[in-house]
């Protein structure tokens, strides 16, 4: 079906200029040239493709259009309006030219990857809005496109929480849809070994299973899983069809507990066998650099290279505390024999040996930036996670680098401070990475010598999964922030208009939804903020509430009558002032009347104003490391979530109205203390107990104020892991902080406040 429309002036659009009128694509192509005419693509339109690569791209196009638009295209047609063609003049394996005119669409590329990228651009052009199954009228245009960076990656960590293979395939689909091209699999860690190694079956018989930590009661059932080599080969092929390389990581010499639990005599340092780890963080178990262990690792690499044809093999190198090597006479003797002075040089030697081994097999080693310490082996490339310093240093030395600095490119960083955000990292707010913050990330770091810029391969987002238990949580953490990195790594550096990006993200959120992806709506959901303190609001009988969204996209509409907001509800224009007791419901709406997120509600009853949930409490002292953790390490969904400082169980109810409140209840949970702190253990701030299991101590007027109540904690072995304490408060004069401290031993499970409710006089 072809329909002509009147000639319009050809308009050359590059980057974000004038895209308000252009197609809503992510990532933004390098250039879009508008032409005269239109083309309608509807149900059954044929796709013509010649060679095998073109046929693959045609099939992917049909599959993707079915998902995102509900249209069935004929992917093996002999005639039709869509054509894939080889064109040697389109240089670069990933480059493509997509031309739409009144007669048809042509996707031209020299490489298979270019054809796939062109197909994914067309799938986006064919899903510009929320309509399903309807034909699409395309404006005539020519898109000339090629990536800015070679490495546009996502790291998934199935070691901490196993990720089922169908979820990995779904993630590959989403990577391809936005032209990301590397899936880095963090296949081994203290908590699990996830790749079948035929020569060493214990790695998965033992190493793939761990017993979750307990908060005092009986230990839980074993959890885990692993991928067979056949499954991984199928994944590699699936990804290859979609222009994605799977890069495997075997983390060494640290993060080795699952390997040592499986083969202590072969790879361990001191000969003892630990259980597979369940402590997040840094644990002491290392691979030995002795010959027996090096031979074992090379055998593992042999099988890994068999499964993964990727040029790069990732060998970790991060967070290896060297205590075991320091205590091992054999390792010390080896260092002496090699003339190495420090354990860090020992690690460098090990990485260098393995790098050479990979090079002999035509592969390249990449590792976390710790491999820079003690001398960077000439063969190595660096993935920089501790900021950008390592990347700059390595690139200036002539090594290739990939940027993935924490917290900004770490997907376990929360994307908002909302109460409904699932678990992740907070670090006193610094680790909150809203969409805009990730979008602002510039992958080319400052400080590079001009002739070294070519060593920046690109950037990668990392989904470390200590707190990402389910596929839905992984998806929530990854999307839509992946869209932001896709654009920052693919599009020209000048493409960095966040508002424009968000307007293009709106149809992309629809595509995520139609693909069944649980993308976070944190960037679009309405947040409610009270101006002044809650005590002020109660004293005045008026609650001043500001409504906002992270992105400012759409028009916020609200109700005060208990009904769900619609496109016809009152538009929010200025802060509201409501009587206590009113519930505000709000959502932002697009100009064509669709909500951009689930409506959120805010209660202003006196009781609601006097209640603070864990995310509204403040960690004390300042500067505390913050995590948002579930009730158990394996909690799948809908369990309470706790903002905690694992170094200090001190938490504060800020600005409690002590003139209004006469008493309180505190809901408390006992959580497993399962954090490998290694050398950071000295930072634990202990509070001393006077009864067997410690107490909850409540103080008013801050943490040095008078004690308002002391509540002994029960025996963890015999009591439920949630409990409520009730107490009274002395009459005070206005607002003051209430400080809550648990004095239980730092060696036992630890306690967190789920919520604190202040009670008024009856
Ligand atoms: C890392 O986050 N330890 C690479």
XYZ file of C-alpha atoms and ligand atoms in Angstrom:
766
model
C 0.000 0.000 0.000
C 1.644 3.183 -1.147
C 0.276 6.634 -0.660
C 1.880 9.785 -1.979
C 1.732 13.032 -0.107
C 2.547 16.525 -1.391
C 6.178 17.370 -1.883
C 7.773 18.845 1.192
C 11.044 20.673 1.322
C 13.911 18.284 1.821
C 15.376 18.986 5.202
C 18.708 17.744 6.394
C 18.666 16.827 10.031
C 21.739 15.770 11.863
C 21.944 14.683 15.428
C 19.234 16.218 17.605
C 18.614 19.304 15.487
C 14.986 19.519 14.475
C 14.170 15.979 15.581
C 11.046 17.241 17.277
C 9.467 16.673 13.869
C 11.520 13.618 13.003
C 11.117 9.967 13.835
C 11.421 8.969 17.492
C 14.408 6.657 17.350
C 16.769 5.421 20.076
C 19.673 5.620 19.642
C 19.476 8.743 17.508
C 21.029 7.979 14.101
C 24.075 9.875 12.869
C 21.978 11.632 10.229
C 18.390 11.748 8.996
C 17.545 13.451 5.740
C 13.833 14.097 5.217
C 12.528 13.521 1.670
C 9.269 14.000 -0.155
C 6.554 11.352 -0.066
C 5.238 8.665 2.214
C 5.034 4.912 2.275
C 2.482 2.825 4.137
C 3.531 -0.520 5.557
C 0.766 -2.801 6.725
C -0.070 -6.409 7.520
C 1.612 -8.920 5.220
C 4.107 -6.511 3.620
C 6.923 -8.502 2.024
C 10.615 -8.329 2.924
C 13.057 -9.266 0.183
C 16.481 -10.510 1.232
C 19.230 -12.188 -0.781
C 22.088 -13.800 1.115
C 22.070 -15.588 4.460
C 22.944 -12.488 6.513
C 20.194 -10.489 4.835
C 17.693 -13.287 5.429
C 18.636 -13.316 9.123
C 18.092 -9.557 9.328
C 14.758 -9.927 7.510
C 13.611 -12.559 9.984
C 14.639 -10.402 12.940
C 12.768 -7.459 11.464
C 9.597 -9.536 11.091
C 9.911 -10.930 14.623
C 10.511 -7.522 16.152
C 7.702 -5.805 14.245
C 5.330 -8.558 15.376
C 6.317 -7.864 18.991
C 6.318 -4.059 18.925
C 3.502 -3.394 16.435
C 1.537 -6.624 16.147
C 1.962 -6.624 12.365
C 3.003 -9.794 10.512
C 5.494 -9.059 7.755
C 6.461 -11.761 5.235
C 10.175 -12.239 5.864
C 10.869 -14.605 2.956
C 9.052 -12.816 0.162
C 10.166 -12.547 -3.485
C 8.548 -9.143 -3.820
C 7.540 -6.485 -1.366
C 8.201 -2.945 -0.207
C 11.116 -3.789 2.140
C 14.522 -4.807 0.769
C 17.827 -5.708 2.391
C 20.788 -5.172 0.068
C 24.561 -5.495 0.292
C 26.386 -2.318 -0.527
C 30.170 -2.236 -0.270
C 30.108 1.565 -0.395
C 28.541 1.621 3.087
C 31.810 1.200 4.924
C 32.129 -0.274 8.413
C 30.623 -3.574 9.528
C 27.989 -1.867 11.683
C 27.059 0.985 9.336
C 23.853 1.037 7.335
C 21.803 3.306 5.107
C 18.034 3.133 5.377
C 16.064 4.829 2.597
C 12.317 5.265 2.535
C 10.568 6.581 -0.547
C 7.114 6.141 -1.984
C 8.092 2.837 -3.544
C 9.653 1.098 -0.617
C 12.266 0.821 2.114
C 15.832 -0.234 1.374
C 18.327 -1.182 4.062
C 21.840 -1.229 2.632
C 24.969 -2.333 4.450
C 28.246 -4.047 3.763
C 28.236 -6.091 6.969
C 25.737 -8.422 8.612
C 25.731 -6.197 11.701
C 24.779 -3.167 9.599
C 21.803 -5.060 8.169
C 20.641 -5.995 11.692
C 21.005 -2.416 12.949
C 19.069 -1.155 9.941
C 16.354 -3.734 10.623
C 16.045 -2.542 14.213
C 15.794 1.088 13.097
C 12.978 0.103 10.746
C 11.206 -1.813 13.538
C 11.247 1.408 15.586
C 9.967 3.439 12.626
C 7.140 0.905 12.361
C 6.158 1.300 16.038
C 5.932 5.058 16.509
C 2.996 4.964 18.894
C 0.891 2.709 21.086
C -1.293 1.360 18.261
C -1.192 -2.382 17.745
C -1.783 -4.105 14.395
C -2.385 -0.871 12.489
C -0.522 0.044 9.279
C 2.165 2.705 9.643
C 2.688 5.664 7.333
C 6.403 6.318 6.992
C 7.704 9.667 5.843
C 10.274 9.406 3.063
C 13.786 9.854 4.395
C 17.352 8.655 4.229
C 19.101 7.578 7.429
C 22.877 7.203 7.290
C 24.095 5.650 10.467
C 27.146 4.167 12.127
C 28.247 3.834 15.759
C 30.438 6.277 17.661
C 31.965 3.496 19.808
C 32.822 -0.136 19.097
C 31.920 -1.508 22.545
C 28.357 -0.862 23.714
C 27.938 -3.320 26.508
C 25.757 -4.742 29.220
C 27.188 -6.984 31.943
C 24.873 -9.512 33.558
C 25.873 -11.276 36.781
C 24.234 -14.700 37.019
C 26.804 -15.661 39.685
C 25.109 -13.827 42.555
C 21.591 -14.720 41.454
C 21.188 -17.208 38.669
C 19.553 -15.775 35.549
C 17.497 -18.291 33.555
C 18.514 -18.743 29.914
C 15.202 -17.401 28.486
C 15.855 -14.158 30.363
C 19.353 -13.931 28.844
C 17.788 -14.358 25.386
C 15.206 -11.673 26.176
C 18.029 -9.352 27.245
C 19.850 -10.079 23.973
C 16.679 -9.125 22.067
C 16.571 -5.799 23.892
C 20.277 -5.139 23.364
C 19.863 -5.736 19.646
C 16.758 -3.555 19.459
C 18.850 -0.551 20.502
C 22.115 -1.478 18.782
C 24.105 -2.524 21.845
C 26.641 -5.126 20.802
C 28.324 -6.754 23.819
C 26.793 -9.032 26.428
C 29.414 -9.578 29.124
C 28.558 -12.555 31.357
C 30.084 -12.507 34.846
C 30.024 -16.294 35.027
C 31.916 -16.964 38.238
C 32.116 -15.444 41.678
C 32.272 -16.412 45.328
C 28.575 -17.258 45.287
C 28.433 -19.453 42.216
C 30.204 -21.028 39.251
C 27.759 -20.929 36.347
C 29.536 -22.448 33.331
C 29.844 -26.182 32.736
C 33.499 -27.252 32.438
C 33.534 -30.857 31.293
C 36.993 -31.605 32.648
C 36.074 -30.296 36.106
C 32.477 -31.328 36.850
C 32.682 -30.371 40.533
C 32.751 -26.703 39.497
C 29.049 -26.946 38.780
C 28.103 -29.983 40.911
C 29.365 -28.164 44.008
C 30.180 -24.631 42.888
C 26.832 -23.785 41.323
C 24.842 -24.169 44.559
C 24.884 -22.211 47.760
C 22.947 -22.174 50.999
C 21.394 -18.783 51.619
C 22.373 -17.084 54.873
C 20.073 -17.229 57.830
C 18.975 -14.436 60.135
C 18.924 -16.806 63.075
C 16.558 -19.637 62.161
C 17.244 -22.747 60.101
C 19.278 -22.210 56.914
C 17.282 -22.077 53.689
C 17.214 -24.551 50.785
C 20.162 -24.495 48.390
C 19.822 -22.120 45.443
C 21.754 -21.809 42.219
C 22.040 -23.224 38.731
C 24.424 -23.279 35.810
C 24.513 -23.201 32.035
C 25.606 -26.216 30.018
C 28.076 -25.612 27.234
C 25.364 -26.524 24.727
C 23.066 -23.848 26.181
C 25.821 -21.248 26.084
C 26.736 -22.124 22.502
C 23.086 -21.657 21.567
C 23.105 -18.277 23.339
C 26.283 -17.244 21.509
C 24.665 -18.155 18.167
C 21.431 -16.382 19.111
C 23.417 -13.280 20.028
C 25.591 -13.474 16.891
C 22.481 -13.408 14.685
C 21.606 -10.179 16.486
C 25.068 -8.613 15.981
C 26.006 -9.169 19.623
C 29.196 -10.699 20.981
C 29.039 -12.608 24.246
C 32.157 -11.970 26.336
C 32.620 -14.479 29.167
C 34.267 -13.596 32.470
C 36.078 -15.972 34.785
C 36.881 -13.789 37.786
C 40.340 -14.391 39.257
C 42.405 -14.469 41.392
C 39.754 -13.128 43.816
C 36.024 -13.851 43.895
C 37.133 -17.485 43.741
C 35.243 -19.035 46.644
C 32.921 -21.205 44.533
C 35.915 -22.546 42.579
C 37.904 -23.233 45.749
C 34.834 -24.891 47.307
C 34.785 -27.234 44.304
C 38.520 -27.955 43.883
C 40.428 -26.864 47.008
C 43.475 -29.044 46.293
C 43.730 -27.956 42.674
C 43.137 -24.206 42.848
C 43.036 -23.253 46.551
C 45.875 -21.533 48.359
C 45.931 -23.078 51.818
C 44.223 -26.396 51.087
C 41.040 -25.943 53.101
C 37.596 -26.177 51.553
C 35.102 -23.371 52.160
C 31.395 -23.615 51.480
C 30.237 -21.821 48.343
C 29.961 -18.209 49.475
C 26.848 -16.375 50.520
C 28.481 -13.189 51.789
C 28.197 -10.279 49.357
C 31.290 -8.099 49.101
C 34.913 -9.109 49.354
C 35.878 -12.568 50.589
C 39.387 -13.914 51.183
C 39.388 -16.976 48.889
C 41.866 -16.766 46.014
C 43.057 -18.921 43.166
C 46.634 -19.948 43.816
C 49.241 -18.771 41.296
C 51.054 -22.121 41.687
C 51.534 -24.410 38.677
C 48.710 -26.811 39.672
C 46.251 -23.922 39.694
C 47.590 -22.210 36.553
C 47.246 -25.491 34.663
C 43.689 -25.889 35.927
C 42.787 -22.348 34.854
C 44.269 -22.919 31.383
C 42.158 -26.047 31.016
C 39.122 -24.003 31.967
C 40.097 -21.353 29.392
C 40.454 -24.059 26.723
C 36.825 -25.054 27.189
C 35.691 -21.449 27.547
C 37.310 -20.511 24.207
C 35.550 -23.502 22.659
C 32.170 -22.116 23.730
C 32.808 -18.395 23.276
C 34.415 -17.279 20.001
C 34.699 -13.665 21.249
C 37.978 -11.877 20.687
C 38.007 -10.761 24.331
C 37.996 -13.046 27.355
C 37.462 -11.273 30.686
C 39.588 -12.526 33.570
C 38.287 -10.287 36.360
C 41.150 -9.173 38.575
C 38.993 -7.078 40.917
C 38.897 -6.916 44.694
C 41.424 -9.658 45.424
C 42.599 -9.146 49.010
C 45.916 -10.960 49.233
C 45.810 -12.293 52.812
C 45.873 -15.939 51.718
C 48.845 -15.383 49.408
C 50.646 -13.506 52.189
C 50.197 -16.509 54.496
C 51.092 -19.206 51.997
C 54.733 -20.405 52.066
C 54.260 -21.870 48.572
C 53.042 -18.578 47.104
C 55.794 -16.676 48.904
C 58.364 -19.122 47.506
C 56.950 -18.661 44.015
C 57.196 -14.885 44.346
C 60.804 -15.223 45.444
C 61.647 -17.545 42.578
C 60.111 -15.088 40.098
C 61.800 -12.105 41.720
C 58.456 -10.473 42.583
C 58.337 -8.138 45.552
C 54.614 -7.689 46.170
C 51.485 -9.784 45.981
C 50.140 -7.247 43.498
C 53.080 -8.070 41.214
C 52.218 -11.728 41.723
C 48.693 -10.974 40.475
C 50.140 -9.101 37.484
C 52.358 -12.076 36.683
C 49.361 -14.378 36.799
C 47.267 -12.112 34.569
C 50.196 -11.713 32.192
C 50.705 -15.481 31.905
C 47.033 -16.007 31.192
C 46.992 -13.078 28.778
C 49.824 -14.698 26.856
C 47.982 -17.994 26.881
C 44.908 -16.310 25.403
C 47.053 -14.454 22.857
C 48.547 -17.760 21.720
C 44.996 -18.813 20.914
C 44.274 -15.598 19.049
C 42.316 -14.017 21.886
C 42.710 -10.877 23.997
C 42.510 -10.468 27.744
C 40.411 -7.793 29.385
C 40.177 -7.250 33.144
C 38.881 -4.837 35.782
C 41.142 -1.869 36.437
C 42.870 -3.484 39.445
C 45.013 -5.292 36.868
C 46.794 -1.951 36.430
C 48.245 -2.204 39.935
C 51.585 -3.928 40.053
C 52.200 -3.240 36.374
C 49.834 -3.715 33.463
C 50.705 -6.691 31.293
C 51.294 -5.480 27.735
C 48.628 -7.801 26.376
C 45.808 -6.541 28.567
C 42.833 -4.283 27.995
C 41.125 -2.589 30.911
C 37.535 -2.267 32.031
C 37.502 0.710 34.361
C 35.006 0.450 37.229
C 36.643 2.449 40.045
C 36.038 5.777 38.342
C 37.830 6.727 35.134
C 41.403 7.113 36.370
C 42.325 3.562 35.425
C 40.924 4.011 31.935
C 42.832 7.232 31.345
C 46.063 5.759 32.679
C 45.716 2.576 30.635
C 44.711 4.358 27.407
C 47.582 6.800 27.763
C 49.858 3.743 28.034
C 48.376 2.471 24.772
C 45.955 -0.156 26.103
C 42.374 -0.428 24.938
C 39.783 0.457 27.580
C 36.062 0.134 28.266
C 34.431 2.596 30.646
C 32.068 1.212 33.272
C 32.569 3.428 36.330
C 30.549 2.871 39.492
C 28.098 4.089 40.557
C 26.971 5.835 37.375
C 27.159 2.816 35.049
C 26.234 0.318 37.776
C 22.654 -0.766 37.335
C 22.315 -1.960 40.916
C 22.440 1.734 41.828
C 18.889 2.788 42.605
C 17.299 5.011 39.995
C 15.286 7.067 42.459
C 14.833 7.562 46.174
C 11.194 6.490 45.882
C 9.642 4.327 48.560
C 8.573 1.776 45.942
C 12.059 1.282 44.472
C 13.279 -2.335 44.777
C 16.609 -3.229 46.444
C 19.970 -1.867 45.314
C 22.745 0.513 46.276
C 22.208 4.007 47.664
C 25.443 5.179 49.358
C 23.836 8.166 51.041
C 22.278 9.269 47.802
C 25.508 9.244 45.787
C 24.684 5.885 44.256
C 21.239 6.962 43.124
C 21.505 7.128 39.358
C 18.405 8.598 37.781
C 17.972 8.248 34.037
C 19.197 11.821 33.464
C 22.441 11.156 35.332
C 23.207 8.103 33.260
C 22.245 9.923 30.066
C 24.685 12.715 30.932
C 27.556 10.225 31.057
C 30.261 10.979 28.492
C 32.122 7.793 27.556
C 35.245 9.590 26.288
C 36.999 10.549 29.541
C 38.801 13.827 30.032
C 42.577 13.670 30.357
C 43.326 11.482 27.344
C 46.158 12.430 25.049
C 44.534 13.227 21.646
C 46.291 10.364 19.904
C 45.065 7.936 22.587
C 41.331 8.544 22.193
C 41.170 5.618 19.789
C 41.910 3.303 22.712
C 38.498 4.006 24.232
C 36.536 1.085 22.842
C 33.334 2.269 24.457
C 31.278 1.886 27.610
C 29.290 -0.706 29.459
C 26.534 -0.815 32.067
C 26.942 -3.499 34.736
C 24.071 -5.318 36.432
C 25.789 -6.857 39.450
C 23.059 -8.948 41.014
C 23.541 -9.182 44.764
C 20.235 -7.323 45.074
C 18.698 -8.265 41.735
C 17.053 -11.574 42.541
C 14.439 -12.057 39.844
C 14.374 -11.448 36.084
C 11.872 -8.661 36.738
C 14.252 -6.926 39.139
C 17.071 -7.281 36.599
C 14.816 -5.741 33.951
C 13.695 -2.955 36.279
C 17.341 -2.063 36.971
C 18.357 -2.264 33.307
C 15.517 -0.568 31.461
C 15.078 2.173 30.465
C 18.596 3.172 31.575
C 19.969 0.888 28.835
C 18.331 3.226 26.312
C 20.421 6.073 27.709
C 23.718 4.195 27.357
C 22.711 2.913 23.926
C 22.384 6.496 22.757
C 25.531 7.770 24.480
C 27.647 5.016 22.941
C 26.078 4.829 19.464
C 25.008 8.365 18.566
C 27.368 11.237 17.734
C 28.822 12.937 20.818
C 26.737 16.017 20.029
C 23.506 14.051 20.639
C 22.897 14.854 24.279
C 19.586 16.643 24.647
C 17.901 14.864 27.542
C 14.413 16.318 27.026
C 14.525 15.286 23.413
C 15.717 11.816 24.440
C 12.825 11.480 26.871
C 10.321 12.382 24.167
C 11.790 9.562 22.070
C 11.811 7.249 25.079
C 8.052 7.491 25.413
C 7.344 5.157 22.430
C 10.285 3.008 23.550
C 8.577 2.463 26.922
C 5.638 1.103 24.912
C 7.980 -1.240 23.037
C 9.415 -2.514 26.319
C 5.910 -3.152 27.582
C 4.853 -5.031 24.453
C 8.002 -7.169 24.696
C 6.997 -8.083 28.262
C 9.965 -6.232 29.763
C 9.441 -4.898 33.290
C 11.032 -1.502 32.596
C 11.167 0.886 35.556
C 8.788 3.832 35.427
C 10.840 5.682 38.069
C 11.702 8.485 35.631
C 8.033 9.171 34.917
C 6.246 8.439 38.205
C 4.976 11.294 40.335
C 6.911 12.108 43.512
C 5.326 13.949 46.427
C 7.308 16.277 48.677
C 6.067 18.125 51.735
C 7.465 21.626 52.141
C 8.689 22.186 55.705
C 8.329 19.534 58.385
C 5.411 17.250 58.945
C 5.094 18.772 62.397
C 4.568 22.197 60.786
C 1.854 20.716 58.575
C 0.097 19.117 61.568
C 0.292 22.292 63.647
C -1.130 24.398 60.815
C -3.703 21.853 59.684
C -2.484 22.324 56.105
C -0.136 20.075 54.181
C 1.859 21.822 51.426
C 2.679 19.185 48.794
C 4.803 19.533 45.671
C 4.264 17.102 42.795
C 7.034 16.382 40.310
C 8.515 13.695 38.099
C 12.212 13.064 37.479
C 12.010 13.938 33.816
C 9.298 16.583 33.835
C 7.775 14.798 30.833
C 4.026 15.189 30.267
C 1.403 17.007 32.304
C 0.868 15.927 35.901
C -2.807 15.442 36.678
C -4.243 14.651 40.095
C -7.354 13.868 42.090
C -8.250 14.506 45.713
C -11.468 12.469 45.722
C -10.072 8.948 45.770
C -10.597 8.364 42.035
C -7.767 7.381 39.710
C -6.431 10.330 37.723
C -7.288 10.458 34.013
C -6.355 12.687 31.096
C -9.281 14.883 32.145
C -8.248 15.277 35.789
C -7.035 18.634 37.032
C -3.593 19.610 35.758
C -1.019 20.330 38.435
C 0.237 23.891 38.189
C 1.523 24.899 41.617
C 2.138 23.289 45.025
C -1.059 22.023 46.628
C -2.201 22.812 50.119
C -4.484 20.087 51.435
C -6.163 19.334 54.742
C -4.673 16.366 56.607
C -6.697 13.311 55.637
C -6.830 13.942 51.906
C -5.253 11.346 49.622
C -3.576 12.742 46.486
C -3.429 10.478 43.440
C -1.383 11.620 40.462
C 0.185 10.621 37.166
C 1.763 12.466 34.246
C -0.037 12.271 30.887
C 1.177 12.686 27.319
C -0.438 15.250 25.028
C -2.561 12.475 23.526
C -3.800 11.513 26.942
C -1.843 8.412 27.910
C -0.380 8.049 31.403
C 3.433 7.798 31.388
C 3.511 5.699 34.577
C 1.226 3.986 37.052
C -0.577 6.581 39.180
C 1.014 7.013 42.606
C -0.777 8.083 45.773
C 0.144 10.150 48.791
C -1.769 9.986 52.038
C -1.941 12.983 54.329
C -3.863 11.522 57.266
C -2.349 12.481 60.635
C -1.249 8.877 61.123
C 0.353 8.760 57.655
C 2.202 12.022 58.335
C 3.523 10.590 61.588
C 4.802 7.397 59.980
C 8.206 7.010 58.403
C 9.159 3.960 56.402
C 12.716 2.721 56.126
C 13.410 4.843 53.042
C 12.336 7.993 54.920
C 14.668 7.350 57.823
C 18.171 8.779 57.770
C 21.348 6.753 58.249
C 23.551 8.014 61.037
C 26.325 9.050 61.289
C 26.615 11.053 58.069
C 28.579 9.510 55.255
C 27.324 6.033 56.003
C 27.317 3.489 53.207
C 23.785 2.748 52.214
C 22.165 -0.333 50.793
C 18.540 -1.072 50.157
C 18.105 -4.733 51.034
C 15.279 -7.275 51.097
C 14.178 -9.281 54.121
C 16.173 -12.311 52.954
C 18.900 -12.600 50.337
C 16.593 -14.628 48.097
C 13.359 -12.662 48.601
C 11.698 -12.598 45.221
C 9.090 -9.874 45.402
C 6.873 -7.813 47.635
C 8.865 -8.344 50.783
C 9.612 -5.282 52.832
C 12.753 -3.483 51.764
C 15.175 -1.808 54.168
C 17.580 1.061 53.727
C 20.527 0.017 55.875
C 24.043 0.971 56.772
C 25.790 -2.350 57.275
C 28.619 -0.634 59.179
C 26.390 0.969 61.794
C 22.841 0.065 62.823
C 22.089 3.660 63.758
C 19.092 5.232 62.071
C 17.170 8.441 62.619
C 13.553 9.591 62.422
C 14.203 13.183 61.390
C 12.227 16.121 62.781
C 9.767 14.154 64.901
C 7.064 16.502 66.269
C 7.539 15.830 69.973
C 4.803 18.310 70.891
C 2.288 16.178 68.982
C 3.541 12.630 69.560
C 3.171 10.862 72.881
C 4.296 7.383 71.917
C 5.546 5.207 69.098
C 5.660 1.779 67.576
C 8.761 0.577 65.743
C 8.511 -2.316 63.290
C 11.836 -4.101 63.234
C 13.234 -6.897 61.075
C 16.192 -9.137 61.699
C 18.284 -9.555 58.549
C 21.146 -11.879 57.737
C 24.515 -10.191 58.165
C 26.124 -11.584 55.030
C 28.658 -9.060 53.866
C 32.282 -9.950 53.209
C 33.934 -6.797 54.525
C 37.532 -8.027 54.401
C 39.822 -5.124 55.296
C 36.858 -2.776 55.742
C 35.824 -4.666 58.871
C 37.669 -2.095 60.967
C 35.062 0.457 59.889
C 32.271 -1.367 61.775
C 30.856 0.894 64.464
C 29.908 -1.239 67.422
C 27.303 -0.404 70.039
C 27.637 -2.415 73.206
C 24.876 -4.625 74.510
C 23.880 -5.041 78.152
C 21.578 -8.040 77.618
C 22.320 -11.330 75.832
C 21.029 -10.511 72.347
C 21.356 -6.745 72.488
C 18.713 -4.066 72.578
C 16.938 -1.432 70.533
C 17.781 1.912 72.154
C 15.531 4.892 71.379
C 16.804 8.414 72.064
C 15.159 11.775 71.506
C 17.004 14.900 70.436
C 19.516 13.037 68.278
C 21.909 10.183 69.016
C 23.417 11.779 72.126
C 20.016 12.743 73.551
C 18.235 11.142 76.516
C 17.113 7.516 76.244
C 13.357 7.254 75.744
C 13.281 3.480 75.789
C 15.415 0.331 75.750
C 13.959 -2.870 74.324
C 15.802 -6.195 74.668
C 15.968 -8.165 71.427
C 14.848 -11.806 71.402
C 16.937 -14.935 70.806
C 17.479 -15.038 67.004
C 17.429 -18.833 66.953
C 13.921 -19.126 68.342
C 12.049 -15.934 67.452
C 10.363 -14.673 64.275
C 12.432 -12.272 62.170
C 9.933 -9.431 62.373
C 8.810 -7.769 65.591
C 7.171 -4.604 66.887
C 8.204 -2.503 69.895
C 5.940 0.042 71.548
C 6.994 2.894 73.827
C 6.170 6.355 75.109
C 7.822 9.681 74.387
C 8.430 12.571 76.752
C 6.556 15.767 75.893
C 8.811 18.015 73.839
C 8.675 21.434 72.307
C 8.585 21.095 68.557
C 10.576 18.964 66.144
C 13.541 16.846 67.211
C 15.325 13.850 65.730
C 14.675 10.414 67.220
C 17.716 8.143 67.097
C 17.339 4.353 66.924
C 20.318 2.125 67.618
C 20.651 -1.650 67.829
C 23.310 -2.977 70.155
C 23.270 -6.601 68.940
C 26.687 -8.102 68.258
C 28.170 -7.208 64.880
C 28.963 -10.905 64.441
C 25.310 -11.967 64.513
C 22.353 -11.129 62.279
C 21.525 -7.466 62.253
C 18.431 -5.423 62.809
C 16.769 -2.833 60.633
C 13.811 -0.543 61.160
C 10.984 -1.294 58.775
C 8.982 1.743 59.909
C 8.387 3.993 62.883
C 4.904 5.237 63.667
C 4.461 8.120 66.112
C 1.243 7.978 68.119
C -0.845 10.907 69.303
C -2.590 11.102 72.656
C -5.909 9.244 72.437
C 33.483 -4.821 40.515
O 32.480 -4.128 40.688
N 34.029 -5.461 41.546
C 34.066 -4.973 39.209
